[in-house]
Tab-separated table of C-alpha atoms in Angstrom:
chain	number	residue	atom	x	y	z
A	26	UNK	CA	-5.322	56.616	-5.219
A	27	UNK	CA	-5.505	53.789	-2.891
A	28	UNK	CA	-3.115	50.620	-3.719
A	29	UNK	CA	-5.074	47.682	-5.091
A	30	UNK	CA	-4.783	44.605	-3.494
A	31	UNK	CA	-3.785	41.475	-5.725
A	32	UNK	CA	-6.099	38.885	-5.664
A	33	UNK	CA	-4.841	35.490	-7.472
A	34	UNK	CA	-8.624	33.874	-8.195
A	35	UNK	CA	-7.091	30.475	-9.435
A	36	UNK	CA	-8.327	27.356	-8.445
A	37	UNK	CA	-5.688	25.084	-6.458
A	38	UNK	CA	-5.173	22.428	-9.087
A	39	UNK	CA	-3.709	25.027	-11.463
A	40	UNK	CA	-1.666	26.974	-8.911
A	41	UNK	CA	-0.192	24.177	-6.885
A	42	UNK	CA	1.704	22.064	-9.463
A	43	UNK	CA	3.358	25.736	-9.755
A	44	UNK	CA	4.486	25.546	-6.121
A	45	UNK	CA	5.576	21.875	-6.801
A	46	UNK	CA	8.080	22.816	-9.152
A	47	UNK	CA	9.619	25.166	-6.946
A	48	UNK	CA	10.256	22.073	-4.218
A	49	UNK	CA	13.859	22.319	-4.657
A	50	UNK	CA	13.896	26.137	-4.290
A	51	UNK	CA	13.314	27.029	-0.789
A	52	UNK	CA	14.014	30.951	-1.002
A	53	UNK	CA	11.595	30.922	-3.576
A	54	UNK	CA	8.746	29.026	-1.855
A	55	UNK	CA	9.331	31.763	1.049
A	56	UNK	CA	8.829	34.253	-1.214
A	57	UNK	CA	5.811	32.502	-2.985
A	58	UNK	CA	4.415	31.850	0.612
A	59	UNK	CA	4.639	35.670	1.022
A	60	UNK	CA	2.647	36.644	-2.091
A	61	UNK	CA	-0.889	34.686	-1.988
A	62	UNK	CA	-2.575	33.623	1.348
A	63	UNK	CA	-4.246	31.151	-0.165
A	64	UNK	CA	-0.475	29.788	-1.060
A	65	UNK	CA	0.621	29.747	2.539
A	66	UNK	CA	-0.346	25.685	3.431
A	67	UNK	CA	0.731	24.773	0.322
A	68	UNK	CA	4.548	25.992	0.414
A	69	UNK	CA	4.511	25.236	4.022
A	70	UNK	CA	3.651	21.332	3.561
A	71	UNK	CA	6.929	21.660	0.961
A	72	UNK	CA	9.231	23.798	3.374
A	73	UNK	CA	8.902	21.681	6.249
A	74	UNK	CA	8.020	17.952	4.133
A	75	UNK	CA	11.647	17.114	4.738
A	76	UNK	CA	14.558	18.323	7.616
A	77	UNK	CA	17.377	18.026	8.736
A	78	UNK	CA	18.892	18.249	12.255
A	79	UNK	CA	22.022	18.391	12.412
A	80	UNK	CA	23.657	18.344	15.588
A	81	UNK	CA	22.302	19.497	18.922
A	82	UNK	CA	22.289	23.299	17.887
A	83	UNK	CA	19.999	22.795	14.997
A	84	UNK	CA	17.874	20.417	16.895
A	85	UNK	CA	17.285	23.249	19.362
A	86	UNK	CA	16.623	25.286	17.406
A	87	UNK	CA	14.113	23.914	15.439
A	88	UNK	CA	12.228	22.237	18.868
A	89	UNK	CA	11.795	26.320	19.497
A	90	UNK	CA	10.218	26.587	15.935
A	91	UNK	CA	7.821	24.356	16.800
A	92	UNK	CA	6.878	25.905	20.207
A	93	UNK	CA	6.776	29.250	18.459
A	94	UNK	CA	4.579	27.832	15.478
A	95	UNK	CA	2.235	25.833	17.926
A	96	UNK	CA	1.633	29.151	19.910
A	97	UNK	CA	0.616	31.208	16.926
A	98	UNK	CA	-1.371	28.324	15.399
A	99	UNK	CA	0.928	28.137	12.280
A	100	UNK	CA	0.995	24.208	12.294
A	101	UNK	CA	4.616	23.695	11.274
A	102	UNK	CA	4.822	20.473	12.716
A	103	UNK	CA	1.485	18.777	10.697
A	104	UNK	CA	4.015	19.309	7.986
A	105	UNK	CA	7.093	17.561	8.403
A	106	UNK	CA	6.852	13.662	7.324
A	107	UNK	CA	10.915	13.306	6.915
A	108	UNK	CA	13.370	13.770	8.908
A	109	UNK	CA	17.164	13.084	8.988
A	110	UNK	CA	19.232	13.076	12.414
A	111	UNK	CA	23.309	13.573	11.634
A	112	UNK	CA	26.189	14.510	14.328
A	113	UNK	CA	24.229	13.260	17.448
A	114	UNK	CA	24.794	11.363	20.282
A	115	UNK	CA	22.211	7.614	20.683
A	116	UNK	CA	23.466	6.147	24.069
A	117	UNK	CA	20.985	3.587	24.505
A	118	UNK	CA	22.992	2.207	27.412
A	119	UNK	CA	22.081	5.557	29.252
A	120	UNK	CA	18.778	7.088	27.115
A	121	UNK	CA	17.614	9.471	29.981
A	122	UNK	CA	21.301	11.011	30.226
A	123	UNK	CA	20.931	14.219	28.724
A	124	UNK	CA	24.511	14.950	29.623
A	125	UNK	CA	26.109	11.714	28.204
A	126	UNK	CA	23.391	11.412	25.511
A	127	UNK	CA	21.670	13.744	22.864
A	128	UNK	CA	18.119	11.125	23.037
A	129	UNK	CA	15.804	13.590	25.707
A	130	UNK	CA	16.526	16.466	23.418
A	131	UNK	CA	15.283	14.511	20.500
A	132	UNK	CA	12.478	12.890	21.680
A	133	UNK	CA	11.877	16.503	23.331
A	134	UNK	CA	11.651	17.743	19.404
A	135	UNK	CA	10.411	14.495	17.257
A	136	UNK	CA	7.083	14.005	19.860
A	137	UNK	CA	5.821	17.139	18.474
A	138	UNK	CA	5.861	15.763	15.173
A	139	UNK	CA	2.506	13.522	14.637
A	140	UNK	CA	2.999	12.592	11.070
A	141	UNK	CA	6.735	11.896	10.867
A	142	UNK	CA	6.526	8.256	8.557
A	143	UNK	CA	10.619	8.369	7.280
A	144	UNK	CA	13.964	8.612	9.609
A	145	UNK	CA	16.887	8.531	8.521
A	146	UNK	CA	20.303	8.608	10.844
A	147	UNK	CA	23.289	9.266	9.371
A	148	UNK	CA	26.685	9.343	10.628
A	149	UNK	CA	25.473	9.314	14.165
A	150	UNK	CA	27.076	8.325	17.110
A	151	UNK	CA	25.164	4.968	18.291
A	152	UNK	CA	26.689	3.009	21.563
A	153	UNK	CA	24.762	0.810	23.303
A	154	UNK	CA	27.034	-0.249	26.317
A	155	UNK	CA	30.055	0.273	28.032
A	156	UNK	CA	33.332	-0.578	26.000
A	157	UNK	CA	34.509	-2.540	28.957
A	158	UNK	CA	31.833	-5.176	27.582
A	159	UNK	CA	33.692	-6.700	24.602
A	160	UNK	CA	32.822	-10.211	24.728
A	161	UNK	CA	30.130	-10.930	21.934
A	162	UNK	CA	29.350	-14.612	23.585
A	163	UNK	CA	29.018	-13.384	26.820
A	164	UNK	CA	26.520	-10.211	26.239
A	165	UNK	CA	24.171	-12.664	24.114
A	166	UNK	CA	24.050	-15.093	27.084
A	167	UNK	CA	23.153	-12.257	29.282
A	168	UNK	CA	20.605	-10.196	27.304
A	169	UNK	CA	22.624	-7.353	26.905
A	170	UNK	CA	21.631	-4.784	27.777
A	171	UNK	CA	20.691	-4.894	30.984
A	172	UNK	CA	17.112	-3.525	31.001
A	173	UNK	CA	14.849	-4.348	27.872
A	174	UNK	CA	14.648	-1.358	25.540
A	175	UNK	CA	12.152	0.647	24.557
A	176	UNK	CA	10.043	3.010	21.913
A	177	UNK	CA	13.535	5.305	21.239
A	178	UNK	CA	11.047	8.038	19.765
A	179	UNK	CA	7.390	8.857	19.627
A	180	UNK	CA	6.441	8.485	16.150
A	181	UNK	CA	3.535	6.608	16.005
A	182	UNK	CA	3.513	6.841	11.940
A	183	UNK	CA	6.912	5.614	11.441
A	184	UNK	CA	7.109	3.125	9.061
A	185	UNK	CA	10.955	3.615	7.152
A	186	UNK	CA	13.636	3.971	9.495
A	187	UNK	CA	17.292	3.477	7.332
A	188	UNK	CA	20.786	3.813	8.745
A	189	UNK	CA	23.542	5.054	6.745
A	190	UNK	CA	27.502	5.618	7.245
A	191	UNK	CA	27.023	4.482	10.674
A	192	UNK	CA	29.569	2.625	12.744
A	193	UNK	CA	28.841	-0.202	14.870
A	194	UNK	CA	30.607	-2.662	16.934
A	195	UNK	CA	28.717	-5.518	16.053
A	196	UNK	CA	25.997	-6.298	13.573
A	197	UNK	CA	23.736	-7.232	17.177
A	198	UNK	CA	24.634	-3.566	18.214
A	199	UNK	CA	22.767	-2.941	14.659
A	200	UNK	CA	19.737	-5.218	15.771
A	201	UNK	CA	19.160	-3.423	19.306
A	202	UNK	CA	19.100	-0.156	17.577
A	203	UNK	CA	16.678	-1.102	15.058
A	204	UNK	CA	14.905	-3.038	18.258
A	205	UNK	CA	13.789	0.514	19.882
A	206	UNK	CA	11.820	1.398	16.707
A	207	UNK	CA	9.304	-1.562	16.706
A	208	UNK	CA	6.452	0.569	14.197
A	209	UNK	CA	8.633	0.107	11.434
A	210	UNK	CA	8.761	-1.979	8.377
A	211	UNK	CA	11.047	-0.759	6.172
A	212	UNK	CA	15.117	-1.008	6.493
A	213	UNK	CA	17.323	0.763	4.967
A	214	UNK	CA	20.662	-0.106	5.085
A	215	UNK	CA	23.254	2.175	3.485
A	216	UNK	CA	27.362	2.395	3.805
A	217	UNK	CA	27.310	0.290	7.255
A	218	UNK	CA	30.364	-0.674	8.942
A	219	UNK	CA	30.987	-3.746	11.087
A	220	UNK	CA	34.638	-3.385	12.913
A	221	UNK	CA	33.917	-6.334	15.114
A	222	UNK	CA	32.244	-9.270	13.743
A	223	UNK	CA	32.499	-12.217	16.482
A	224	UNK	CA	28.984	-12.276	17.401
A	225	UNK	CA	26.680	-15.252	15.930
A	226	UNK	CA	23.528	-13.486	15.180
A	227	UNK	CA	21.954	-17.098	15.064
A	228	UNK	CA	22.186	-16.808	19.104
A	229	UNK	CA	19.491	-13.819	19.373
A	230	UNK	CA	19.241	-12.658	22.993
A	231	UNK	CA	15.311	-13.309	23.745
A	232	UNK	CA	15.444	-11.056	26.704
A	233	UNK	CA	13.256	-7.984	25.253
A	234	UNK	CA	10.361	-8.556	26.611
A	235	UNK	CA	8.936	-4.664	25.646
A	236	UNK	CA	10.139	-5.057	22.134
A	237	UNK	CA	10.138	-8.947	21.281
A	238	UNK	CA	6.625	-9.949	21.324
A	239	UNK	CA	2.951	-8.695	22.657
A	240	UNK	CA	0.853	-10.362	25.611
A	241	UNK	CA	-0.476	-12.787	23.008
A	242	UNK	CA	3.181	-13.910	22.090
A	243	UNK	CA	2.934	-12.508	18.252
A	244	UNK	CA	6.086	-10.926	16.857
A	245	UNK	CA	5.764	-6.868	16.267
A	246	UNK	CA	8.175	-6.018	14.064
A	247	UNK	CA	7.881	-7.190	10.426
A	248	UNK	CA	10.168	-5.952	7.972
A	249	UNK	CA	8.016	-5.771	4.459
A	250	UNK	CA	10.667	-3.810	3.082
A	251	UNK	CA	14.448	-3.911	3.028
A	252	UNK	CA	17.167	-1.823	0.930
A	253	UNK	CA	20.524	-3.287	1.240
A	254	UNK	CA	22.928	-0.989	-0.369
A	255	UNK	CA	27.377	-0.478	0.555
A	256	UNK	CA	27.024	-2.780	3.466
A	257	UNK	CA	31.180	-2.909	3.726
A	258	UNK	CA	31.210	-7.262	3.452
A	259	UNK	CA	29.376	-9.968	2.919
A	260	UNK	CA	30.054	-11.291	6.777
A	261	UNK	CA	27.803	-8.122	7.878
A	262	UNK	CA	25.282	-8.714	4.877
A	263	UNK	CA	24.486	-12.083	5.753
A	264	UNK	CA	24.656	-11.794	9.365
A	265	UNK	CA	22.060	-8.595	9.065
A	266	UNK	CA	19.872	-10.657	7.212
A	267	UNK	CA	20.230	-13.668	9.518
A	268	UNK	CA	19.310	-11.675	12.424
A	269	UNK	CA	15.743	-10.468	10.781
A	270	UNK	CA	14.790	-13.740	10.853
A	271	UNK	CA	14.900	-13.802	15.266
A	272	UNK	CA	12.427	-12.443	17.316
A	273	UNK	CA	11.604	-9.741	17.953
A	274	UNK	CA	12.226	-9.205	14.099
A	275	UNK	CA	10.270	-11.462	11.181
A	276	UNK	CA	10.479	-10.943	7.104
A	277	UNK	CA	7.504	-10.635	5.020
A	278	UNK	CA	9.212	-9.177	2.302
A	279	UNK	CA	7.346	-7.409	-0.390
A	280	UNK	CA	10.292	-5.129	-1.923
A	281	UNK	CA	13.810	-5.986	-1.863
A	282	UNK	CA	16.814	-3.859	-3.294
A	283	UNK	CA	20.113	-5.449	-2.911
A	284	UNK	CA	23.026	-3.243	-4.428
A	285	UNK	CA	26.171	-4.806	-2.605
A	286	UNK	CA	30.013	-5.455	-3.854
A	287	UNK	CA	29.107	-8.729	-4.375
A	288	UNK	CA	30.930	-12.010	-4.358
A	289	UNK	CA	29.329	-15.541	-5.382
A	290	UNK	CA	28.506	-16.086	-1.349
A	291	UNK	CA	27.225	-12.888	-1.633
A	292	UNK	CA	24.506	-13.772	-4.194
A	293	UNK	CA	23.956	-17.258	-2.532
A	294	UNK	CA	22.842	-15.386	0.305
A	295	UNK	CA	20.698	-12.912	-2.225
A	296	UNK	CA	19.484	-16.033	-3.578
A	297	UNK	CA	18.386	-17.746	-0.261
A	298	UNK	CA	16.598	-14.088	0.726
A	299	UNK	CA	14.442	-14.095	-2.968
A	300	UNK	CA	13.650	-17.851	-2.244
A	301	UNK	CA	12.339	-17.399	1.166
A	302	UNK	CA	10.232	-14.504	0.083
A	303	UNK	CA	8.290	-16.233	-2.696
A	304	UNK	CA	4.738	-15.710	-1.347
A	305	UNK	CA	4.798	-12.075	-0.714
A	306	UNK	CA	7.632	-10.364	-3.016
A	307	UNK	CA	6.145	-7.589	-5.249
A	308	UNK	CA	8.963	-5.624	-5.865
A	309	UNK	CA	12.438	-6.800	-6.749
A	310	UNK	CA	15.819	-4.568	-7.826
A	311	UNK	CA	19.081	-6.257	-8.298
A	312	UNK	CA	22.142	-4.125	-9.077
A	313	UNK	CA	25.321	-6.515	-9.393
A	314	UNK	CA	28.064	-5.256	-9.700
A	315	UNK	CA	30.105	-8.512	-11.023
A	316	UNK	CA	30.344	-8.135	-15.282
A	317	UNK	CA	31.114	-12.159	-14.859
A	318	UNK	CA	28.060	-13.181	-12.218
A	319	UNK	CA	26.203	-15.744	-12.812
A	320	UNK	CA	23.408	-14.739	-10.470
A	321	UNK	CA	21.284	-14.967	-13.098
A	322	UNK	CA	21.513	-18.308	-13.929
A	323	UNK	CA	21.073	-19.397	-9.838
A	324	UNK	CA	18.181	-17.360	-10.085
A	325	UNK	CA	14.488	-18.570	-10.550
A	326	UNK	CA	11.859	-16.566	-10.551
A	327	UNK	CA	8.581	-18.618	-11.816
A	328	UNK	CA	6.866	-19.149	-8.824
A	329	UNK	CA	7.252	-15.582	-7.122
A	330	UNK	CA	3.402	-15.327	-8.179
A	331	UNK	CA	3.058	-11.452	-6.393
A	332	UNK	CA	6.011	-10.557	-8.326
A	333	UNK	CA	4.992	-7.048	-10.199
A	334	UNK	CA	8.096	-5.169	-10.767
A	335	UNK	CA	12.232	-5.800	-11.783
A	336	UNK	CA	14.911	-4.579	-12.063
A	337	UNK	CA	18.132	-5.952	-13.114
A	338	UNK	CA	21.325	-3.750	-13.446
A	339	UNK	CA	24.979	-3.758	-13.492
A	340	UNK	CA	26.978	-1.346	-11.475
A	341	UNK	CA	30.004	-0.029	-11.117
A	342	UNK	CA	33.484	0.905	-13.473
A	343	UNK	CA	35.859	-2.159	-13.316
A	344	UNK	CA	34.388	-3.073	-16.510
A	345	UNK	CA	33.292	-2.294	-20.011
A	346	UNK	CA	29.992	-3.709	-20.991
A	347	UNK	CA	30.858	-2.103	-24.436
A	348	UNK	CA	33.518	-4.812	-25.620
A	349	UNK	CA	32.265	-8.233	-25.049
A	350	UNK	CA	29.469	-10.039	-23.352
A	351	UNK	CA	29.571	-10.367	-20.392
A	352	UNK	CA	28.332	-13.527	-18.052
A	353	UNK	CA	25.408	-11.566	-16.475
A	354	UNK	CA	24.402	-10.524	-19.920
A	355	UNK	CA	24.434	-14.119	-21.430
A	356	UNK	CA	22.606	-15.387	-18.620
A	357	UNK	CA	20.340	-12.669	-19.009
A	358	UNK	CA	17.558	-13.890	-21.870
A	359	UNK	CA	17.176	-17.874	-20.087
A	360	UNK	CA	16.558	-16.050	-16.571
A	361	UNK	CA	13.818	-13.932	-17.728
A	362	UNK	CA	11.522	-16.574	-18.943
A	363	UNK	CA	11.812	-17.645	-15.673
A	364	UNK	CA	10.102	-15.035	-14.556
A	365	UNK	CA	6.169	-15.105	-13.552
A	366	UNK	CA	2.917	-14.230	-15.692
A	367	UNK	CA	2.336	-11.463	-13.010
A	368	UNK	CA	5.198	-9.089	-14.086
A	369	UNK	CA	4.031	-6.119	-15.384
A	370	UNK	CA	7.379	-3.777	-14.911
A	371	UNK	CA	10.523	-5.167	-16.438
A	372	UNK	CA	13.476	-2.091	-15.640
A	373	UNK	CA	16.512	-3.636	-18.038
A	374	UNK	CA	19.200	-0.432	-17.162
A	375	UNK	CA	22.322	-0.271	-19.665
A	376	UNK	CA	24.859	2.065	-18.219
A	377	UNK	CA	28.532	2.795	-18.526
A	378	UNK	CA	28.885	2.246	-22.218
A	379	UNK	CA	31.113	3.716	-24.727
A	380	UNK	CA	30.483	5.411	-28.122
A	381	UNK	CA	32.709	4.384	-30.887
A	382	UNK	CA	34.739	6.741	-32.502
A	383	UNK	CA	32.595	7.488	-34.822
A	384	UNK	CA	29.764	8.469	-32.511
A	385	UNK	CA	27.658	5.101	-33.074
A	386	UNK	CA	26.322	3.239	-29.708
A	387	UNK	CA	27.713	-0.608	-29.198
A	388	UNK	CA	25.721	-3.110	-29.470
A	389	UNK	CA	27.924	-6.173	-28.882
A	390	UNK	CA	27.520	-6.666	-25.129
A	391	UNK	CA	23.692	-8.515	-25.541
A	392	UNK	CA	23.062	-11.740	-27.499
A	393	UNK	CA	20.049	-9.944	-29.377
A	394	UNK	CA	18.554	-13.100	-31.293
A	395	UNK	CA	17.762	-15.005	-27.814
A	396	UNK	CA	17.326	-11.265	-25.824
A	397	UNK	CA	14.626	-10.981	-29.031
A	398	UNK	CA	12.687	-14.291	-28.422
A	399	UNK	CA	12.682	-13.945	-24.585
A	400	UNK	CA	11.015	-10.795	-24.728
A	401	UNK	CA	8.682	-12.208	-27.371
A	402	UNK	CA	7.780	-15.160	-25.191
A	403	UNK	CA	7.115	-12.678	-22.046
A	404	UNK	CA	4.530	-10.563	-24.488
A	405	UNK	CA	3.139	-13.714	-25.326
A	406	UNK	CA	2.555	-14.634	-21.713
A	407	UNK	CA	1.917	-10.903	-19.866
A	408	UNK	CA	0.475	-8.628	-22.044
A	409	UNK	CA	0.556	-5.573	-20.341
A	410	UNK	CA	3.638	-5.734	-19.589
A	411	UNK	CA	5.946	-2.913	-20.197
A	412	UNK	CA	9.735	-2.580	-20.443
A	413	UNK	CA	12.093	0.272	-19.108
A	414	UNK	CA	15.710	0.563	-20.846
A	415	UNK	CA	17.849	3.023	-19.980
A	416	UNK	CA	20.916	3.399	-22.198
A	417	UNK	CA	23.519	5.837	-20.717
A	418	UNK	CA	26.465	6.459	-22.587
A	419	UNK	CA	30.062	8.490	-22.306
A	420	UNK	CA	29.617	11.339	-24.495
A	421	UNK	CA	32.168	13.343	-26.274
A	422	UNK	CA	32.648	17.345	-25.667
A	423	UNK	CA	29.999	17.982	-28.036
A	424	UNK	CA	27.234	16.059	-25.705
A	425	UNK	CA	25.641	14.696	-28.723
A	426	UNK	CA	23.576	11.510	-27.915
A	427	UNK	CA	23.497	8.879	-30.151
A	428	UNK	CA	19.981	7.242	-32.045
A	429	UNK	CA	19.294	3.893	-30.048
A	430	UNK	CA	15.725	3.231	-30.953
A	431	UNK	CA	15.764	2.749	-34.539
A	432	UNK	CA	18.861	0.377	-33.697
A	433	UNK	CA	17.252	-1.528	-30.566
A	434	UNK	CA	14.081	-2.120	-32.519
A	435	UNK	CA	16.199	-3.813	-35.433
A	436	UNK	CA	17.347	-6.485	-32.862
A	437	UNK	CA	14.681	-7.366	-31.377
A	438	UNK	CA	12.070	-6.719	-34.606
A	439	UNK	CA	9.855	-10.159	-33.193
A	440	UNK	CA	9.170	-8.420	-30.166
A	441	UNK	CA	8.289	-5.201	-31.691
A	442	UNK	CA	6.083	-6.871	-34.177
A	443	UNK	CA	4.027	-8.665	-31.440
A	444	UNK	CA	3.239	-4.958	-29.732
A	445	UNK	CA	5.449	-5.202	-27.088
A	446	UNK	CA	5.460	-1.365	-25.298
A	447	UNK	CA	9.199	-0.815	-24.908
A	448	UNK	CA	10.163	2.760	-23.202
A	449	UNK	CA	13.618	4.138	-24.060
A	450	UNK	CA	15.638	6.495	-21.872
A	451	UNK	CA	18.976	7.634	-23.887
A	452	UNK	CA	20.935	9.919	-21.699
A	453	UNK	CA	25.049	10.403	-21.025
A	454	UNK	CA	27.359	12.207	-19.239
A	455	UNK	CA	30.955	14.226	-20.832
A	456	UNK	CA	33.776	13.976	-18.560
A	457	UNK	CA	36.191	16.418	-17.479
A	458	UNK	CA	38.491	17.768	-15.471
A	459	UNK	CA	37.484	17.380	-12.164
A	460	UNK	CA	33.801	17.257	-13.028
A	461	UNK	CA	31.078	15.596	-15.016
A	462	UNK	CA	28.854	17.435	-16.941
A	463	UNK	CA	25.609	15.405	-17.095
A	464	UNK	CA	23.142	15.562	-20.432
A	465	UNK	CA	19.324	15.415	-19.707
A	466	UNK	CA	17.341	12.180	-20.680
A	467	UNK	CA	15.649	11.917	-24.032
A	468	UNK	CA	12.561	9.696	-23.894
A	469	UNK	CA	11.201	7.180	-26.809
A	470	UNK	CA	8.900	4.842	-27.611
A	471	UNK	CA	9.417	1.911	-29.796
């Protein structure tokens, strides 16, 4: 008897949210791609979606990948729309160096990839002149570097470029690395590090003429979107921000994250950022990580008329939000009917809390009565709007999570009663000895 063939007659909308759920699996998308050919482009475009190169041997490696697949007509490279770079070698003071600098062997591998829209570097080795050259003052006056930069990379889709645990002498280093990817408009910056901060970045050095502006004088490179998250002190914070406001760089902002250690000059400068981008921001998260900020109350929100989404969090373990309440908290209910009739996702995240002995949640860290009226007033005046609450907790050994939305709907019952859609996350985490044991989310509706 001849072996039958199996043939899978399903139609691709059933069969490939199957394959999505496997995304995190790679062993078993190869073996799915192996099974079905029908299967083959769709566990491809989630193999190759996201890589990383790290170092030069991997970056070889996968540049002869992508000869291979190209020869065979296997379209590998169609795939791949994120990549990370780790462990190499960006000597802009010497790109074409393939000795002194890993950038030919790059380019070499990322200009076979047409649809490449996210890079990320991490801990990378980035110079951009000789050390000999330590006088901030001086380098401005004189354009450093020497010649005007260029495209680093060809990826004409490029859009988010971020930069994390990364090194660099100056926060204009920063700016002339960013300068040789002029397609983008979204920054990320994550766990930067500033060793030398005597530059002014108010003094921008306007000789890039490749990079700074077009034949008809107009500024390329607009940042719409800009994560600010560990940047190691508010000197590097505000002098990043300072220098996205020279050419060649401009802000339109339409989403802003700002997760920094933050200090009151800190949020002045956060502040000054959300003020400036009143006429286009459309997305806004603000983790603080100060229990007694009073960010809040600096904070005004009305006339951000484009304004669609927020998020407003505390971070971090120096304090309890379970035992009193806190500044931010207070403040909390006055800044949010400041907030504009175009909001239509409030994100209100309650983490790091405490269960009593007993097992019950707190609920002492919130005025509730004016929290209550607030939210009211919002329903009253956005209708659609919906609010996100989070509640994580620290669980005992048991892992039990506690009942939060019969509770939470008691304290704010004016809110409730006026139809306001409130969606409840309850999840915690048990420690223990050297590890935390997370417990998955349950979901409500109030």
């Amino acid at each position: 008897m001849e072996p039958q063939t199996l043939h899978i007659a399903l139609p691709p909308e059933l069969w490939d949210p199957i394959v999505d759920e496997l995304s995190s699996d790679r062993s078993a998308l190869r073996a799915f791609s192996l099974t079905q050919r029908a299967w083959v482009a769709s566990t491809r475009r989630r193999l190759f979606k996201a890589i990383e190169l790290r170092g030069t041997e991997r970056c070889e490696r996968f540049r002869d990948i992508l000869i291979s697949s190209s020869s065979v007509g296997t379209g590998v490279a169609q795939w791949v729309s994120d990549v990370t770079l780790s462990v190499v070698r960006l000597r802009l003071d010497v790109p074409e160096d393939a000795e002194a600098s890993d950038i030919p062997l790059l380019e070499e591998t990322l200009s076979r990839l047409p649809n490449v829209d996210s890079l990320q570097l991490y801990d990378v080795d980035v110079k951009c002149g000789p050390e000999s050259q330590t006088d901030g003052d001086a380098r401005l006056e004189e354009g450093y570097p020497d010649r005007p930069l260029r495209s680093l990379f060809t990826l004409p889709k490029l859009r988010l470029l971020a930069l994390k645990s990364i090194s660099f002498g100056s926060p204009f280093d920063t700016m002339l690395l960013i300068s040789a990817f002029p397609q983008i408009s979204s920054l990320n910056f994550l766990y930067l590090y500033h060793p030398c901060l005597d530059v002014d970045p108010t003094h921008w050095p306007p000789q890039l003429p490749e990079n700074s502006k077009r034949e008809d004088n107009r500024i390329i490179i607009t940042i719409r979107e800009l994560i600010v998250a560990g940047v190691a002190s508010l000197t590097e914070a505000v002098r990043l921000l300072a220098a996205l406001k020279e050419p060649p760089f401009t802000c339109a902002l339409q989403k802003l994250l700002w997760s920094l250690y933050s200090s009151r000059d800190d949020e002045t400068a956060l502040v000054r950022t959300v003020g400036e981008a009143e006429s286009t921001l459309e997305d806004l998260e603000i983790q603080c990580n100060r229990a007694e900020s009073d960010l809040l109350g600096r904070l005004d929100l009305s006339r951000h008329s484009r304004l669609k989404s927020l998020c407003l969090g505390l971070t971090g373990r120096s304090f309890k939000v379970d035992t009193d309440i806190t500044t931010f908290y207070l403040s909390l209910p006055p800044f949010l009917v400041r907030t504009p009739t175009s909001l239509r996702v409030l994100h209100l995240p309650f983490g790091y809390l405490s269960l009593s002995p007993d097992g019950t949640p707190p609920w002492n860290f919130m005025n509730w009565p004016s929290f209550d009226e607030a939210l009211t007033l919002l329903h009253k005046r956005n209708p659609l709007l919906v609010v996100y609450m989070p509640f994580r907790y620290t669980l005992r050994q048991d892992g039990h999570l506690p009942e939060v939305a019969q509770p939470l709907a008691l304290r704010i019952p004016s809110a409730e009663r006026e139809g306001l859609r409130v969606r409840l996350a309850v999840s915690g985490y048990i420690p223990e000895a050297g590890r935390i044991v997370y417990v998955p989310e349950e979901y409500h509706w109030l």
